Amino acid sequence: MSLTHSTCRLAIFVSCFSIDAICSSKMLSEYLKKQFIVFQLIPVVGYIDMKEKFMKLDSDIMNVILIGCGATADLESFLEIDFTEYLAPDMSTEEAQRLLSMGKLDEVKLTRKIYVVDGHRPWNLDNLYGSPMICCLDDNSAAELNTEKEAFYYLINVPEGASADEAESEESEEEVEDLADDDELDLEESLDRKRNRSEHKESAKKKRKRLIDEYHEALESYYQQGSTLSVPSSHQVYDLLSTIGELSIDFLWLAVIGSRSLRDVYHRVYDMVYPGLKNEMQRLQSENDSFSMRNDQASRSNGANGSTSSSLLDFNVSKRADNTGLQSCKEYTLFLLHHWTLYDAFFYSDYVNSKCHLYSNDGRRLLKTMFARMGISLIQANQNWHYLDLDLKKKLDGLILREVGKFNLTEVIINGFRRNYGFHGSISSGDYVEAVQALLEYAMPQPYENGKSKPMLNNGRRRKDDGKEKRRDGEDGDDGYDENGEDEDDDDEGADEVGKKHDSRTKNEQFIAGFWRAYDALNSYESVIRGMEIAKFQQQFIFEKGSEIIQKGMVKTQSKFKVVILNESFTTNSSITRSNINDSTFNKSASSLKDDRVVDIKTFGNGASMFQNPLILTKLGNWILNVQADLDEGLLPLLIGAYNSDTSTYLICGLPSRTSFEDEDEEEEDSDESDAIDTEDSDGEGRGESAKRRKTKHSKRRKQSKSDKVKQQKVILNAFSVLFEKVTQEISIQARMDSFQSAIIELRKEDLTKFLDGLTRYSQYML
């Protein structure tokens, strides 16, 4: 990277739709700021957007970094790059071509380099082996591509059309030889010579033709396997920074958030990087704690009347009120448990919902039965976590571990991390991801003429345009909405004008605005808290629409996959029901809260626009996929599409099938561990020590089983990325495949039937 500060020599392109990529860019940008390196951070929505912005780069840009994008595309071809235009003054074109033919890409001197930090696979081999301008940050997956590498280098050195010409010339030579043999020799001798010739060793031309066919087949098999994600880009960036000695708890927390955001779909990826993140956390946290204790002791020794008891208390730095450290913990897969009610955390959890079928009456009765078995009343379950009984909070882990095995909820508690925020409290990595994801997906309140958002009041009320006195907070029967859920303070003219302004905003602008909200929230506690409130309403939307889809039987089976098509009547009539939860953030006594924690509920009223957000549509598809995976014996991938009435197109997402990781031994260990906890609480010290020893043995067994479990997990491959491309070429339809996640496509309404028929035909061979 250039160290010239007078001008910008570095551009960083970041995918807008990936929390992992956003965390990576945050780490890298913070380091560059610290080093006073001028750079330009450019969020991109898709490949077309990336190409347009790449073409507009100044010629002074010497380094381009792609984060969360670029690994699966032939960048040199797509971006129309001619590397000879970027040769260094002391490097001739002939010399560069000679080094390129020898495979010495690193020796080609260029004035611009492109660095790819992307965990999406499969690699485009042209990026790895065919371009001196592109450098890929690999996770050692390229070391396993020996066959593909050999095939790639062999084929790029074969002239185009050589295989066909050789085959034709070889056939003509055989015909001439056969005619000559027939004229000069009798029939018996001719047959003998033909037989001997067939038994001879293959000629050089035949060998070449056979190798070309084999190598073509090897590369085609590699590219046709489907798309996946092998490593978090945030983990790669953190490793890169740690190599140069830039380590901090803040960077590690960003790596944790980026990795945790992938767990819902890519269990294997998160389980693979978790041990390394935990070890790094323990090392950094112990160093920070030791440094804090030394500073505190030094300050007390310089002060007067320092008490011995206070110094002893400070040895546990993790419990200090001003601590902002990081620690590993057992994390709940319940939705925002520590920031919502216990009942709603269970009810809106994707995992609990898929296992207990909470969209049905039987499932809801089962949830109440679960609370009854744990000894938790519904009154307690509907209390906000902050006001829940302290004794119940302390023993909640034991209660859950004791009962979840009976309801097949073996993954309610998982390994995770928690970040302390001083006097504010702490936030788990899972809750943090939900908040940042909600800010990324959230459509901001509609703007005024000058582009600024309308000023917000408590409970989402707005000021009147005519400057009339606003309503008093906490007034009985007044929450800023009429009986139909509409804002009473907005007049019709203002709404029409605002609607026109909103329609003029493009999708790309909305997605980029969401990127900056999520980017800024990574170091803003207040923004994360606000994101949690948004996440609650979005999760309610997903649950309501998912339940409606299941109950109406809208999930259909097409050969090797399931399909859900949300037609015009479903998307245009969708709205989000206002929550009736007695949440302190939205009730009438919320006047004491800060405005940054208040969410405008009305902005979630247009469900049609939410269906056109690929993040929301993918989340809805994953919700349905989890439910279907538990209902069906066979695990099938899912295709979900939503209609856009404004453009008369369908946005379609293909999601890979889920794999089940249920482990009976783990269930037994969980039950044994809960028994050990109960024994320790009820018995004396002697039995308590015995229970601790048993607990230690069980924990060791669980660690061993979890490590074996990670190895046994299969890589999730999304074959829809290949199917979409093949079908669109086969039936010759106009479609838009612009997403960095290649299993997302947008096509016209009239082409939907042909597209589904084509998918059904090809899925017989590929899924």
JSON list of C-alpha atoms in Angstrom, two decimals, residues 518-603:
[
{"chain": "A", "resi": 518, "resn": "ALA", "atom": "CA", "xyz": [-24.72, -0.64, 10.15]},
{"chain": "A", "resi": 519, "resn": "TYR", "atom": "CA", "xyz": [-21.14, 0.59, 9.75]},
{"chain": "A", "resi": 520, "resn": "ASP", "atom": "CA", "xyz": [-21.62, 3.42, 12.25]},
{"chain": "A", "resi": 521, "resn": "ALA", "atom": "CA", "xyz": [-23.44, 1.15, 14.71]},
{"chain": "A", "resi": 522, "resn": "LEU", "atom": "CA", "xyz": [-20.38, -1.08, 15.12]},
{"chain": "A", "resi": 523, "resn": "ASN", "atom": "CA", "xyz": [-18.92, 1.40, 17.60]},
{"chain": "A", "resi": 524, "resn": "SER", "atom": "CA", "xyz": [-22.11, 3.02, 18.89]},
{"chain": "A", "resi": 525, "resn": "TYR", "atom": "CA", "xyz": [-23.92, 1.46, 21.85]},
{"chain": "A", "resi": 526, "resn": "GLU", "atom": "CA", "xyz": [-26.96, 3.72, 21.39]},
{"chain": "A", "resi": 527, "resn": "SER", "atom": "CA", "xyz": [-27.35, 2.71, 17.74]},
{"chain": "A", "resi": 528, "resn": "VAL", "atom": "CA", "xyz": [-27.20, -0.97, 18.65]},
{"chain": "A", "resi": 529, "resn": "ILE", "atom": "CA", "xyz": [-29.93, -0.55, 21.26]},
{"chain": "A", "resi": 530, "resn": "ARG", "atom": "CA", "xyz": [-32.09, 1.19, 18.68]},
{"chain": "A", "resi": 531, "resn": "GLY", "atom": "CA", "xyz": [-31.34, -1.59, 16.20]},
{"chain": "A", "resi": 532, "resn": "MET", "atom": "CA", "xyz": [-32.65, -4.13, 18.69]},
{"chain": "A", "resi": 533, "resn": "GLU", "atom": "CA", "xyz": [-36.02, -2.39, 18.80]},
{"chain": "A", "resi": 534, "resn": "ILE", "atom": "CA", "xyz": [-36.14, -2.44, 15.00]},
{"chain": "A", "resi": 535, "resn": "ALA", "atom": "CA", "xyz": [-35.16, -6.12, 15.01]},
{"chain": "A", "resi": 536, "resn": "LYS", "atom": "CA", "xyz": [-38.16, -6.97, 17.19]},
{"chain": "A", "resi": 537, "resn": "PHE", "atom": "CA", "xyz": [-40.63, -5.62, 14.65]},
{"chain": "A", "resi": 538, "resn": "GLN", "atom": "CA", "xyz": [-38.81, -7.20, 11.74]},
{"chain": "A", "resi": 539, "resn": "GLN", "atom": "CA", "xyz": [-38.85, -10.56, 13.51]},
{"chain": "A", "resi": 540, "resn": "GLN", "atom": "CA", "xyz": [-42.58, -10.19, 14.13]},
{"chain": "A", "resi": 541, "resn": "PHE", "atom": "CA", "xyz": [-43.02, -9.49, 10.43]},
{"chain": "A", "resi": 542, "resn": "ILE", "atom": "CA", "xyz": [-41.06, -12.61, 9.49]},
{"chain": "A", "resi": 543, "resn": "PHE", "atom": "CA", "xyz": [-43.03, -14.73, 11.96]},
{"chain": "A", "resi": 544, "resn": "GLU", "atom": "CA", "xyz": [-46.44, -13.43, 10.83]},
{"chain": "A", "resi": 545, "resn": "LYS", "atom": "CA", "xyz": [-45.76, -13.89, 7.12]},
{"chain": "A", "resi": 546, "resn": "GLY", "atom": "CA", "xyz": [-43.99, -17.21, 7.60]},
{"chain": "A", "resi": 547, "resn": "SER", "atom": "CA", "xyz": [-46.87, -18.55, 9.67]},
{"chain": "A", "resi": 548, "resn": "GLU", "atom": "CA", "xyz": [-49.34, -17.39, 7.04]},
{"chain": "A", "resi": 549, "resn": "ILE", "atom": "CA", "xyz": [-47.36, -19.15, 4.32]},
{"chain": "A", "resi": 550, "resn": "ILE", "atom": "CA", "xyz": [-47.24, -22.41, 6.29]},
{"chain": "A", "resi": 551, "resn": "GLN", "atom": "CA", "xyz": [-50.91, -22.33, 7.29]},
{"chain": "A", "resi": 552, "resn": "LYS", "atom": "CA", "xyz": [-52.08, -21.56, 3.75]},
{"chain": "A", "resi": 553, "resn": "GLY", "atom": "CA", "xyz": [-49.99, -24.40, 2.33]},
{"chain": "A", "resi": 554, "resn": "MET", "atom": "CA", "xyz": [-48.06, -22.11, -0.01]},
{"chain": "A", "resi": 555, "resn": "VAL", "atom": "CA", "xyz": [-44.93, -24.28, 0.12]},
{"chain": "A", "resi": 556, "resn": "LYS", "atom": "CA", "xyz": [-44.98, -26.55, -2.93]},
{"chain": "A", "resi": 557, "resn": "THR", "atom": "CA", "xyz": [-42.64, -29.38, -3.90]},
{"chain": "A", "resi": 558, "resn": "GLN", "atom": "CA", "xyz": [-41.10, -29.28, -7.36]},
{"chain": "A", "resi": 559, "resn": "SER", "atom": "CA", "xyz": [-39.07, -32.40, -8.04]},
{"chain": "A", "resi": 560, "resn": "LYS", "atom": "CA", "xyz": [-35.83, -31.88, -6.09]},
{"chain": "A", "resi": 561, "resn": "PHE", "atom": "CA", "xyz": [-36.66, -28.60, -4.32]},
{"chain": "A", "resi": 562, "resn": "LYS", "atom": "CA", "xyz": [-39.45, -26.70, -2.61]},
{"chain": "A", "resi": 563, "resn": "VAL", "atom": "CA", "xyz": [-40.81, -23.43, -3.92]},
{"chain": "A", "resi": 564, "resn": "VAL", "atom": "CA", "xyz": [-42.74, -20.51, -2.42]},
{"chain": "A", "resi": 565, "resn": "ILE", "atom": "CA", "xyz": [-43.97, -17.78, -4.76]},
{"chain": "A", "resi": 566, "resn": "LEU", "atom": "CA", "xyz": [-45.46, -14.69, -3.12]},
{"chain": "A", "resi": 567, "resn": "ASN", "atom": "CA", "xyz": [-47.76, -13.29, -5.77]},
{"chain": "A", "resi": 568, "resn": "GLU", "atom": "CA", "xyz": [-49.11, -9.78, -6.13]},
{"chain": "A", "resi": 569, "resn": "SER", "atom": "CA", "xyz": [-52.08, -10.24, -3.80]},
{"chain": "A", "resi": 570, "resn": "PHE", "atom": "CA", "xyz": [-49.83, -11.48, -0.98]},
{"chain": "A", "resi": 571, "resn": "THR", "atom": "CA", "xyz": [-47.14, -8.81, -1.22]},
{"chain": "A", "resi": 572, "resn": "THR", "atom": "CA", "xyz": [-49.33, -5.77, -1.85]},
{"chain": "A", "resi": 573, "resn": "ASN", "atom": "CA", "xyz": [-51.76, -6.62, 0.96]},
{"chain": "A", "resi": 574, "resn": "SER", "atom": "CA", "xyz": [-49.03, -7.33, 3.50]},
{"chain": "A", "resi": 575, "resn": "SER", "atom": "CA", "xyz": [-48.71, -5.05, 6.48]},
{"chain": "A", "resi": 576, "resn": "ILE", "atom": "CA", "xyz": [-47.06, -5.33, 9.83]},
{"chain": "A", "resi": 577, "resn": "THR", "atom": "CA", "xyz": [-49.28, -5.53, 12.87]},
{"chain": "A", "resi": 578, "resn": "ARG", "atom": "CA", "xyz": [-48.39, -3.16, 15.67]},
{"chain": "A", "resi": 579, "resn": "SER", "atom": "CA", "xyz": [-47.01, -4.87, 18.71]},
{"chain": "A", "resi": 580, "resn": "ASN", "atom": "CA", "xyz": [-49.22, -5.09, 21.78]},
{"chain": "A", "resi": 581, "resn": "ILE", "atom": "CA", "xyz": [-46.32, -6.05, 24.00]},
{"chain": "A", "resi": 582, "resn": "ASN", "atom": "CA", "xyz": [-45.96, -4.04, 27.19]},
{"chain": "A", "resi": 583, "resn": "ASP", "atom": "CA", "xyz": [-42.43, -2.99, 26.26]},
{"chain": "A", "resi": 584, "resn": "SER", "atom": "CA", "xyz": [-40.96, -0.08, 28.18]},
{"chain": "A", "resi": 585, "resn": "THR", "atom": "CA", "xyz": [-39.53, 1.36, 24.99]},
{"chain": "A", "resi": 586, "resn": "PHE", "atom": "CA", "xyz": [-42.89, 1.80, 23.31]},
{"chain": "A", "resi": 587, "resn": "ASN", "atom": "CA", "xyz": [-45.40, 2.28, 26.11]},
{"chain": "A", "resi": 588, "resn": "LYS", "atom": "CA", "xyz": [-46.79, 5.59, 27.19]},
{"chain": "A", "resi": 589, "resn": "SER", "atom": "CA", "xyz": [-44.18, 6.13, 29.87]},
{"chain": "A", "resi": 590, "resn": "ALA", "atom": "CA", "xyz": [-41.38, 6.25, 27.33]},
{"chain": "A", "resi": 591, "resn": "SER", "atom": "CA", "xyz": [-40.95, 9.99, 27.64]},
{"chain": "A", "resi": 592, "resn": "SER", "atom": "CA", "xyz": [-37.92, 9.48, 29.84]},
{"chain": "A", "resi": 593, "resn": "LEU", "atom": "CA", "xyz": [-36.07, 7.58, 27.13]},
{"chain": "A", "resi": 594, "resn": "LYS", "atom": "CA", "xyz": [-33.70, 9.12, 24.66]},
{"chain": "A", "resi": 595, "resn": "ASP", "atom": "CA", "xyz": [-34.97, 9.82, 21.15]},
{"chain": "A", "resi": 596, "resn": "ASP", "atom": "CA", "xyz": [-32.34, 7.55, 19.60]},
{"chain": "A", "resi": 597, "resn": "ARG", "atom": "CA", "xyz": [-34.07, 4.53, 21.14]},
{"chain": "A", "resi": 598, "resn": "VAL", "atom": "CA", "xyz": [-37.45, 5.40, 19.63]},
{"chain": "A", "resi": 599, "resn": "VAL", "atom": "CA", "xyz": [-38.54, 3.66, 16.44]},
{"chain": "A", "resi": 600, "resn": "ASP", "atom": "CA", "xyz": [-41.17, 4.92, 14.04]},
{"chain": "A", "resi": 601, "resn": "ILE", "atom": "CA", "xyz": [-43.56, 1.98, 13.88]},
{"chain": "A", "resi": 602, "resn": "LYS", "atom": "CA", "xyz": [-45.35, 3.32, 10.83]},
{"chain": "A", "resi": 603, "resn": "THR", "atom": "CA", "xyz": [-42.31, 2.86, 8.60]}
]
